[in-house]
Amino acid sequence: EPEVTQTPSHQVTQMGQEVILRCVPISNHLYFYWYRQILGQKVEFLVSFYNNEISEKSEIFDDQFSVERPDGSNFTLKIRSTKLEDSAMYFCASIGGGSYEQYFGPGTRLTVT
Amino acid sequence: AQSVTQLDSQVPVFEEAPVELRCNYSSSVSVYLFWYVQYPNQGLQLLLKYLSGSTLVKGINGFEAEFNKSQTSFHLRKPSVHISDTAEYFCAVRTMNRDDKIIFGKGTRLHILP
């Protein structure tokens, strides 16, 4: 069964550093998403992406964040200058034509020290 | 805008006992409803979904949920829980626009007692 993959599974970085979280959505999917889950809290929407541009973004997704689909298979989330409060699990998701279900990746745990 | 309320942050239940995890939602438009499960240190797995049709939806691992439009509820049930059901359960909604984001509840931690 096709699945969404994410790398790395765990990223540790120092405050102020840039990080790039990578996702490979399911190959024929068209819509892509990033969600965030701070430890012990609910999963929150960050951004959706379609046709090489952002469809919607939440208040969390400020100028420090950016997304890109650089090569037709990867979907990346960049945090320009990480803060302690960016520590969270980041989930990528995708949805394909004719489907109503978003398929989630296993997540990347980001720890900012 | 949509919102999801899971009133119970934790539910302890004895093994082999039945369980119900409550979920209420608010929306000015019709929505799709989902339950996701998150096992310790793992990602999100879809348990079941309600799109249309029969209001009783069966999912994986013996779980089922009933959509009640008048009460705007989508409670999750299992007649007999197992220790392996220990996890966080998230109720979620989405509008019927295919590409819309998912709105999650705060989650309910199911704690199975031996």
Short mmCIF file of C-alpha atoms in Angstrom, two decimals:
data_model
loop_
_atom_site.label_atom_id
_atom_site.label_comp_id
_atom_site.label_asym_id
_atom_site.label_seq_id
_atom_site.Cartn_x
_atom_site.Cartn_y
_atom_site.Cartn_z
CA GLU A 1 0.00 0.00 0.00
CA PRO A 2 1.40 3.42 -0.89
CA GLU A 3 2.34 5.61 2.03
CA VAL A 4 3.60 9.05 2.91
CA THR A 5 7.17 9.04 4.17
CA GLN A 6 8.99 11.66 6.22
CA THR A 7 12.65 12.23 7.01
CA PRO A 8 14.28 12.51 9.41
CA SER A 9 12.26 10.78 12.11
CA HIS A 10 13.93 12.94 14.75
CA GLN A 11 15.80 16.23 14.32
CA VAL A 12 17.63 18.05 17.07
CA THR A 13 18.71 21.60 16.39
CA GLN A 14 19.88 24.65 18.25
CA MET A 15 17.75 27.73 18.60
CA GLY A 16 18.23 30.09 15.69
CA GLN A 17 19.26 27.40 13.23
CA GLU A 18 17.42 26.60 10.03
CA VAL A 19 15.80 23.21 9.59
CA ILE A 20 14.24 21.49 6.63
CA LEU A 21 11.76 18.72 7.18
CA ARG A 22 11.18 16.43 4.23
CA CYS A 23 8.15 14.54 3.07
CA VAL A 24 7.48 12.30 0.11
CA PRO A 25 3.73 12.26 -0.52
CA ILE A 26 1.97 9.44 -2.32
CA SER A 27 2.97 9.71 -5.96
CA ASN A 28 -0.32 10.61 -7.65
CA HIS A 29 -1.54 12.93 -4.91
CA LEU A 30 -2.15 16.58 -5.66
CA TYR A 31 -2.79 18.31 -2.36
CA PHE A 32 -0.22 18.49 0.43
CA TYR A 33 -0.35 19.59 4.04
CA TRP A 34 1.77 20.17 7.09
CA TYR A 35 0.42 19.81 10.61
CA ARG A 36 2.10 20.28 13.95
CA GLN A 37 1.57 18.61 17.33
CA ILE A 38 3.24 20.12 20.35
CA LEU A 39 3.86 17.43 22.96
CA GLY A 40 0.65 16.56 24.77
CA GLN A 41 -1.49 18.86 22.67
CA LYS A 42 -3.75 18.53 19.68
CA VAL A 43 -2.72 18.35 16.06
CA GLU A 44 -2.82 21.79 14.43
CA PHE A 45 -2.98 22.73 10.77
CA LEU A 46 -0.04 24.73 9.43
CA VAL A 47 -0.37 24.98 5.67
CA SER A 48 -1.88 23.43 2.57
CA PHE A 49 -0.25 23.41 -0.86
CA TYR A 50 -1.63 22.79 -4.32
CA ASN A 51 -0.39 23.44 -7.82
CA ASN A 52 2.92 24.76 -6.51
CA GLU A 53 1.45 27.39 -4.29
CA ILE A 54 0.06 27.78 -0.80
CA SER A 55 -3.70 27.28 -0.68
CA GLU A 56 -4.21 28.17 2.95
CA LYS A 57 -2.06 28.83 5.98
CA SER A 58 -2.77 29.18 9.67
CA GLU A 59 -1.71 31.93 12.05
CA ILE A 60 1.11 29.65 13.20
CA PHE A 61 2.63 29.68 9.72
CA ASP A 62 4.45 33.00 9.95
CA ASP A 63 7.36 34.38 7.95
CA GLN A 64 9.75 31.93 9.58
CA PHE A 65 8.06 29.06 7.79
CA SER A 66 8.10 28.18 4.11
CA VAL A 67 7.11 25.21 1.99
CA GLU A 68 8.38 23.95 -1.31
CA ARG A 69 7.95 21.12 -3.75
CA PRO A 70 11.37 21.29 -5.32
CA ASP A 71 11.40 18.28 -7.61
CA GLY A 72 7.89 16.88 -8.10
CA SER A 73 8.25 14.22 -5.43
CA ASN A 74 9.50 15.89 -2.23
CA PHE A 75 7.50 18.36 -0.18
CA THR A 76 9.52 20.31 2.33
CA LEU A 77 8.85 22.50 5.33
CA LYS A 78 11.59 24.98 6.20
CA ILE A 79 11.84 26.83 9.47
CA ARG A 80 14.26 29.69 8.96
CA SER A 81 15.30 30.46 12.52
CA THR A 82 14.02 27.94 15.00
CA LYS A 83 12.65 28.87 18.39
CA LEU A 84 12.21 26.71 21.47
CA GLU A 85 8.47 26.72 20.92
CA ASP A 86 8.92 25.13 17.49
CA SER A 87 9.69 21.86 19.27
CA ALA A 88 6.91 19.54 18.15
CA MET A 89 5.99 16.60 15.99
CA TYR A 90 5.46 17.68 12.39
CA PHE A 91 3.18 15.62 10.20
CA CYS A 92 2.95 15.73 6.45
CA ALA A 93 -0.24 14.63 4.71
CA SER A 94 -1.47 14.29 1.15
CA ILE A 95 -4.69 13.66 -0.67
CA GLY A 96 -5.29 12.42 -4.17
CA GLY A 97 -7.89 12.87 -6.86
CA GLY A 98 -11.23 11.24 -6.07
CA SER A 99 -10.31 10.53 -2.46
CA TYR A 100 -11.59 12.18 0.69
CA GLU A 101 -8.94 10.84 3.02
CA GLN A 102 -5.76 12.62 3.95
CA TYR A 103 -2.91 10.16 4.33
CA PHE A 104 -0.52 11.10 7.11
CA GLY A 105 3.16 10.40 7.31
CA PRO A 106 4.77 9.02 10.50
CA GLY A 107 5.98 12.46 11.56
CA THR A 108 9.27 14.17 12.32
CA ARG A 109 9.99 15.01 15.92
CA LEU A 110 11.77 18.36 16.05
CA THR A 111 13.60 19.25 19.24
CA VAL A 112 14.97 22.77 19.53
CA THR A 113 17.53 23.27 22.30
CA ALA B 1 -15.40 27.76 10.97
CA GLN B 2 -15.39 24.27 12.38
CA SER B 3 -14.47 23.10 15.85
CA VAL B 4 -14.26 19.78 17.66
CA THR B 5 -14.77 19.14 21.35
CA GLN B 6 -13.55 16.07 23.14
CA LEU B 7 -14.67 16.60 26.69
CA ASP B 8 -12.74 13.71 28.20
CA SER B 9 -8.99 14.18 28.22
CA GLN B 10 -8.49 10.73 29.77
CA VAL B 11 -10.70 7.67 29.97
CA PRO B 12 -9.65 4.75 32.18
CA VAL B 13 -11.40 1.46 31.49
CA PHE B 14 -10.84 -2.12 32.53
CA GLU B 15 -9.70 -4.62 29.95
CA GLU B 16 -12.60 -6.37 28.18
CA ALA B 17 -15.02 -3.64 29.29
CA PRO B 18 -16.88 -1.46 26.77
CA VAL B 19 -15.78 2.10 26.12
CA GLU B 20 -17.26 5.24 24.59
CA LEU B 21 -15.14 8.25 23.67
CA ARG B 22 -17.22 11.35 23.17
CA CYS B 23 -16.90 13.86 20.37
CA ASN B 24 -19.04 16.86 19.53
CA TYR B 25 -18.48 19.19 16.62
CA SER B 26 -19.61 22.60 15.48
CA SER B 27 -19.91 23.71 11.89
CA SER B 28 -22.10 25.99 9.79
CA VAL B 29 -21.65 23.69 6.79
CA SER B 30 -21.83 19.95 6.28
CA VAL B 31 -18.70 18.11 7.27
CA TYR B 32 -16.94 14.81 7.06
CA LEU B 33 -16.01 13.24 10.38
CA PHE B 34 -13.01 11.14 11.34
CA TRP B 35 -11.45 9.32 14.25
CA TYR B 36 -7.68 8.93 14.30
CA VAL B 37 -5.62 6.86 16.71
CA GLN B 38 -2.08 7.65 17.81
CA TYR B 39 -0.19 4.88 19.56
CA PRO B 40 2.69 5.92 21.83
CA ASN B 41 5.51 7.52 19.85
CA GLN B 42 3.83 6.86 16.53
CA GLY B 43 2.00 8.81 13.85
CA LEU B 44 -1.70 9.18 13.09
CA GLN B 45 -3.72 6.25 11.86
CA LEU B 46 -7.26 6.57 10.52
CA LEU B 47 -9.68 4.46 12.55
CA LEU B 48 -12.85 5.28 10.67
CA LYS B 49 -14.62 8.01 8.77
CA TYR B 50 -18.13 9.21 8.10
CA LEU B 51 -18.71 10.69 4.66
CA SER B 52 -22.40 9.96 4.00
CA GLY B 53 -24.97 7.20 4.16
CA SER B 54 -25.44 4.97 7.19
CA THR B 55 -24.85 6.85 10.41
CA LEU B 56 -23.19 3.85 12.03
CA VAL B 57 -19.65 3.52 10.78
CA LYS B 58 -17.39 0.56 11.44
CA GLY B 59 -13.65 0.93 11.52
CA ILE B 60 -10.53 -1.04 12.20
CA ASN B 61 -9.72 -2.90 15.42
CA GLY B 62 -13.39 -3.41 16.32
CA PHE B 63 -14.21 0.27 16.74
CA GLU B 64 -17.39 1.89 15.51
CA ALA B 65 -18.86 5.38 15.65
CA GLU B 66 -22.31 6.83 15.23
CA PHE B 67 -23.00 10.13 13.53
CA ASN B 68 -25.85 12.07 15.13
CA LYS B 69 -26.61 15.20 13.17
CA SER B 70 -29.19 16.60 15.58
CA GLN B 71 -26.77 16.32 18.50
CA THR B 72 -23.73 17.17 16.36
CA SER B 73 -21.95 14.18 17.84
CA PHE B 74 -19.71 11.42 16.56
CA HIS B 75 -18.97 9.19 19.54
CA LEU B 76 -16.53 6.30 19.25
CA ARG B 77 -17.33 2.94 20.81
CA LYS B 78 -15.80 -0.46 21.30
CA PRO B 79 -17.68 -3.29 23.04
CA SER B 80 -14.59 -4.87 24.60
CA VAL B 81 -11.22 -3.16 24.86
CA HIS B 82 -7.82 -4.77 24.89
CA ILE B 83 -4.57 -3.61 26.42
CA SER B 84 -3.33 -2.90 22.89
CA ASP B 85 -5.98 -0.20 22.53
CA THR B 86 -3.98 2.03 24.85
CA ALA B 87 -3.50 5.17 22.75
CA GLU B 88 -4.58 8.75 22.12
CA TYR B 89 -7.75 9.08 20.08
CA PHE B 90 -8.48 12.20 18.05
CA CYS B 91 -11.84 13.19 16.63
CA ALA B 92 -11.59 15.40 13.55
CA VAL B 93 -13.75 17.20 11.02
CA ARG B 94 -13.32 18.58 7.56
CA THR B 95 -15.61 20.44 5.22
CA MET B 96 -16.71 18.75 2.03
CA ASN B 97 -14.26 20.77 -0.03
CA ARG B 98 -11.88 18.02 -0.96
CA ASP B 99 -8.70 19.95 -0.30
CA ASP B 100 -9.75 21.55 2.96
CA LYS B 101 -7.70 21.15 6.13
CA ILE B 102 -8.62 18.80 8.96
CA ILE B 103 -9.57 20.27 12.33
CA PHE B 104 -8.66 18.03 15.25
CA GLY B 105 -10.02 17.78 18.76
CA LYS B 106 -7.67 17.85 21.72
CA GLY B 107 -7.64 14.08 21.99
CA THR B 108 -8.71 11.51 24.57
CA ARG B 109 -6.16 9.23 26.16
CA LEU B 110 -7.57 5.74 26.56
CA HIS B 111 -5.98 4.02 29.52
CA ILE B 112 -6.66 0.31 29.79
CA LEU B 113 -6.57 -1.10 33.32
CA PRO B 114 -5.60 -4.75 33.80
#
